[in-house]
Coordinates of C-alpha atoms in Angstrom, one line a residue:
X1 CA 0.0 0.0 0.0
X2 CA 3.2 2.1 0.7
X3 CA 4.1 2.2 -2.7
X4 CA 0.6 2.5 -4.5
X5 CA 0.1 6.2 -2.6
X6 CA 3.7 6.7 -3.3
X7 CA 3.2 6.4 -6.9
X8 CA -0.4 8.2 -6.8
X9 CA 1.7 11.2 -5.0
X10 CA 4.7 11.5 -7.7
X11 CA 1.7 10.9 -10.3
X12 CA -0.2 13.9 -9.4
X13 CA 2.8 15.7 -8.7
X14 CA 3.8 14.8 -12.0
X15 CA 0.8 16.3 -13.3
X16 CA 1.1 19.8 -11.7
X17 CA 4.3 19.8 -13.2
X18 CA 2.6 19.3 -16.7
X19 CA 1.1 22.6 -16.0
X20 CA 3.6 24.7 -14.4
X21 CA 7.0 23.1 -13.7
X22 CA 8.1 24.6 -10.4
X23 CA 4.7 25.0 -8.6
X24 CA 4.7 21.2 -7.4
X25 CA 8.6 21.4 -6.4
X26 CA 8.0 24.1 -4.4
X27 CA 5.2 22.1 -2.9
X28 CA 7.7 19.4 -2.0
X29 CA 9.8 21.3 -0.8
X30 CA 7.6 23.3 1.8
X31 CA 5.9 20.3 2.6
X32 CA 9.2 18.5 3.3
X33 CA 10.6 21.5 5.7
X34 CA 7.3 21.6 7.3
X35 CA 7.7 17.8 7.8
X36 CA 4.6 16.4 6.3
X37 CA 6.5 14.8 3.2
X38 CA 9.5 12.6 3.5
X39 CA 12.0 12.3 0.8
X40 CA 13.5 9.3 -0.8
X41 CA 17.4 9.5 -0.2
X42 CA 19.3 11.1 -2.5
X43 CA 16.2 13.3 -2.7
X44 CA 16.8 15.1 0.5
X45 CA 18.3 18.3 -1.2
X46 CA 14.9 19.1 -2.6
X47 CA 13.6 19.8 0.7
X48 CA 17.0 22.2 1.8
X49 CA 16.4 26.1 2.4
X50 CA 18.8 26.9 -0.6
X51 CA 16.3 24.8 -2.8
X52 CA 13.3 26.8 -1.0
X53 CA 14.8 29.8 -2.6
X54 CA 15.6 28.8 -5.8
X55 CA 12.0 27.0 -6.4
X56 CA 10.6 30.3 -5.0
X57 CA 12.4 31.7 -7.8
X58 CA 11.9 30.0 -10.6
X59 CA 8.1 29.9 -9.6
X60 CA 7.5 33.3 -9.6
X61 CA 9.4 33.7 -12.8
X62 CA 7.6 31.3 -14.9
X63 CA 4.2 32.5 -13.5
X64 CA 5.0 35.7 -14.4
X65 CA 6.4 35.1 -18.4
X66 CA 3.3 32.9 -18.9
X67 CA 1.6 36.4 -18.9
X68 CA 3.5 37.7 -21.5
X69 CA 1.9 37.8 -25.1
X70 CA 3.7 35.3 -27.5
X71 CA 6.6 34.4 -24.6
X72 CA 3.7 32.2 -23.2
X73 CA 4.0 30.0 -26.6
X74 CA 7.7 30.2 -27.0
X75 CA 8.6 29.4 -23.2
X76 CA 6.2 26.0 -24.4
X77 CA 8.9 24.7 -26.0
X78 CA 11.6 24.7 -23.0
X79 CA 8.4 23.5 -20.8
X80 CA 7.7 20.1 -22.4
X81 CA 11.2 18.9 -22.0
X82 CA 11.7 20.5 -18.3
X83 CA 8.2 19.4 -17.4
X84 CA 8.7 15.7 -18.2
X85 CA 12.4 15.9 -15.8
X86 CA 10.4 17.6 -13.5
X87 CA 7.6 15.0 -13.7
X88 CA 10.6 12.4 -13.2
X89 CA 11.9 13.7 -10.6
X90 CA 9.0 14.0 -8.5
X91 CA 8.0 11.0 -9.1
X92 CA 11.1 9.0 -8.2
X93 CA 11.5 11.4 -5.2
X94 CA 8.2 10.1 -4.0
X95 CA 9.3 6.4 -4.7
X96 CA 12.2 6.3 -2.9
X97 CA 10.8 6.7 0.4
X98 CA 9.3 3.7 -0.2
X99 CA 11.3 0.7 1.7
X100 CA 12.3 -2.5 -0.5
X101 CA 12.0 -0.8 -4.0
X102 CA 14.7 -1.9 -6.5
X103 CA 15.8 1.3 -8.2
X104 CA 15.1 -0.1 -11.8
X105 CA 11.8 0.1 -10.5
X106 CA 11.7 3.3 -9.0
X107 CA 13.1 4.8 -11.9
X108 CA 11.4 2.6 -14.4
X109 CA 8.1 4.0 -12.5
X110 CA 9.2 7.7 -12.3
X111 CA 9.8 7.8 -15.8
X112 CA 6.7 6.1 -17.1
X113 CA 4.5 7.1 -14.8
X114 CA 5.9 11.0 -14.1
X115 CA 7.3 11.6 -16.9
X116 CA 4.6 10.4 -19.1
X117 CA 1.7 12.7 -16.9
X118 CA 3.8 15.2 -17.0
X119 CA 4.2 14.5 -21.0
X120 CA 0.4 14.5 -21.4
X121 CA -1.1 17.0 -19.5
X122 CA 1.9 19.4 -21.2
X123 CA 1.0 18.4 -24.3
X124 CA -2.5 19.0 -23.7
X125 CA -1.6 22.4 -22.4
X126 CA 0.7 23.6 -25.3
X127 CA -2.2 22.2 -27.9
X128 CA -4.5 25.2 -26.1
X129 CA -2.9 27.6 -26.0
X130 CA -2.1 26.9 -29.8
X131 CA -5.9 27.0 -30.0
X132 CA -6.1 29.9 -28.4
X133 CA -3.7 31.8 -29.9
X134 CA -4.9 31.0 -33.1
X135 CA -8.7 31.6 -32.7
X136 CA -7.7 34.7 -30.3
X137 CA -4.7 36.2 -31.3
X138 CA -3.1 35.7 -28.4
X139 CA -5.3 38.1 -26.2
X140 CA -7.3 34.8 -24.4
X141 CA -3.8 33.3 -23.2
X142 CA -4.0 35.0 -20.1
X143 CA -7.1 33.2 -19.3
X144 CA -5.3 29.4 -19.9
X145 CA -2.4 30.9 -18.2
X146 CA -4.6 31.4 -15.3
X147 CA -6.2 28.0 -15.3
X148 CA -3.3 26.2 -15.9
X149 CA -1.6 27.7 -12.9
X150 CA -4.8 26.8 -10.1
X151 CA -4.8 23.5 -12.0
X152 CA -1.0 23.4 -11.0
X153 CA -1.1 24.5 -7.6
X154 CA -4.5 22.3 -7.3
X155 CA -2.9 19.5 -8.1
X156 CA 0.0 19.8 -6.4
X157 CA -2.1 20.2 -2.5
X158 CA -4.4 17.4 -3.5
X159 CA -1.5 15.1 -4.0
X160 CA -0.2 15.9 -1.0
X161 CA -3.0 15.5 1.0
X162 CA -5.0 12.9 -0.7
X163 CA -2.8 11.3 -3.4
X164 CA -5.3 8.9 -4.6
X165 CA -7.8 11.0 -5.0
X166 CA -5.4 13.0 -7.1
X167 CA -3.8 10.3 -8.8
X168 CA -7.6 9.2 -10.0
X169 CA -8.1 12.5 -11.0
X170 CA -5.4 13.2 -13.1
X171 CA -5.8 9.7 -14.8
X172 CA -9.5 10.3 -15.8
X173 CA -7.9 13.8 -17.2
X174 CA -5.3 12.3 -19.1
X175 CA -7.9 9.9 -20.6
X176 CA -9.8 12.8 -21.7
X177 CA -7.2 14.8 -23.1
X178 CA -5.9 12.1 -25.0
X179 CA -9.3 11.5 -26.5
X180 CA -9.9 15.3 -27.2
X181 CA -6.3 15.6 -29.0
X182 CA -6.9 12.6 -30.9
X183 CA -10.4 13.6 -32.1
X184 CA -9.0 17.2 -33.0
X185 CA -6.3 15.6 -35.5
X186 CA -8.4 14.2 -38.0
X187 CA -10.1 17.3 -37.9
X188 CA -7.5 19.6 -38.1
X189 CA -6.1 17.5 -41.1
X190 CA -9.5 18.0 -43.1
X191 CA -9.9 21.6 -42.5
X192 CA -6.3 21.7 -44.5
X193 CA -6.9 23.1 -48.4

């Protein structure tokens, strides 16, 4: 059971890093200096004062370029990679407090399991705000911006403090997304002259 809400917590970790890559870290790491989340070892730095800072940081500065007209779409294309590390990392963070857990299966879980949620909701989330700055210009992308944040920081308290809640959340929202983006393809590749 130790290991199922571990992976349930990296998972919805995983997906708040879909949507913004340093909310959830920051959430680990204030939760682990306020001693409510244990880290796996080697994992321990993510819960230091110096990473506090730095998370902090980086937080605040990809909140705040999301708002900016056209660097929300370009900042998309560093996000995807960093968001699937991110995912990974959280993930295997999570797993490695767990007692008894070979490492190839730790990281074989962390990068399937985080990596791929973070993968697909940041996919998801780049493919809207395409849509939107298609059918808008641009000018709607403060409003996905906005949801993609409380989805982010959403995410990141419900899978601290009811992973499997979150973990079956985030599932069921991967399922749909996927469906939505593979419905929009063949649509997408019709409406082409």
């Amino acid at each position: 059971m130790e290991l199922v809400l571990a992976l349930c917590l990296g998972i919805g970790l995983s997906a708040g890093c879909g949507f913004r890559v340093f909310v959830p870290l920051l959430g680990m790491n204030v939760a682990a200096l306020a001693g409510h989340l244990d880290l796996g070892p080697g994992f321990e730095w993510i819960g230091t004062w110096p990473a506090f800072a730095c998370f902090l940081t980086a937080t605040v500065l990809e909140i705040g370029a999301y708002y900016i007209p056209w660097l929300d779409n370009l900042l998309d294309a560093v996000a995807t990679p960093a968001a699937i590390v991110a995912g990974t990392i959280a993930t295997a963070a999570a797993l490695g407090q767990v007692e008894n857990v070979s490492p190839l299966v730790e990281w074989s879980l962390a990068l399937i399991a985080g990596g791929g949620t973070a993968a697909v909701v940041q996919t998801s989330t780049v493919a809207l705000r395409g849509a939107s700055t298609a059918t808008t210009g641009g000018l709607a992308n403060f409003v996905v911006s906005t949801g993609e944040l409380i989805a982010s920081v959403g995410a990141t308290i419900l899978a601290l403090v009811l992973p499997i809640l979150c973990a079956t959340l985030v599932l069921i929202s991967a399922f749909l997304a996927m469906r939505w983006l593979t419905r929009r393809q063949p649509a997408l590749a019709t409406q082409k002259p």
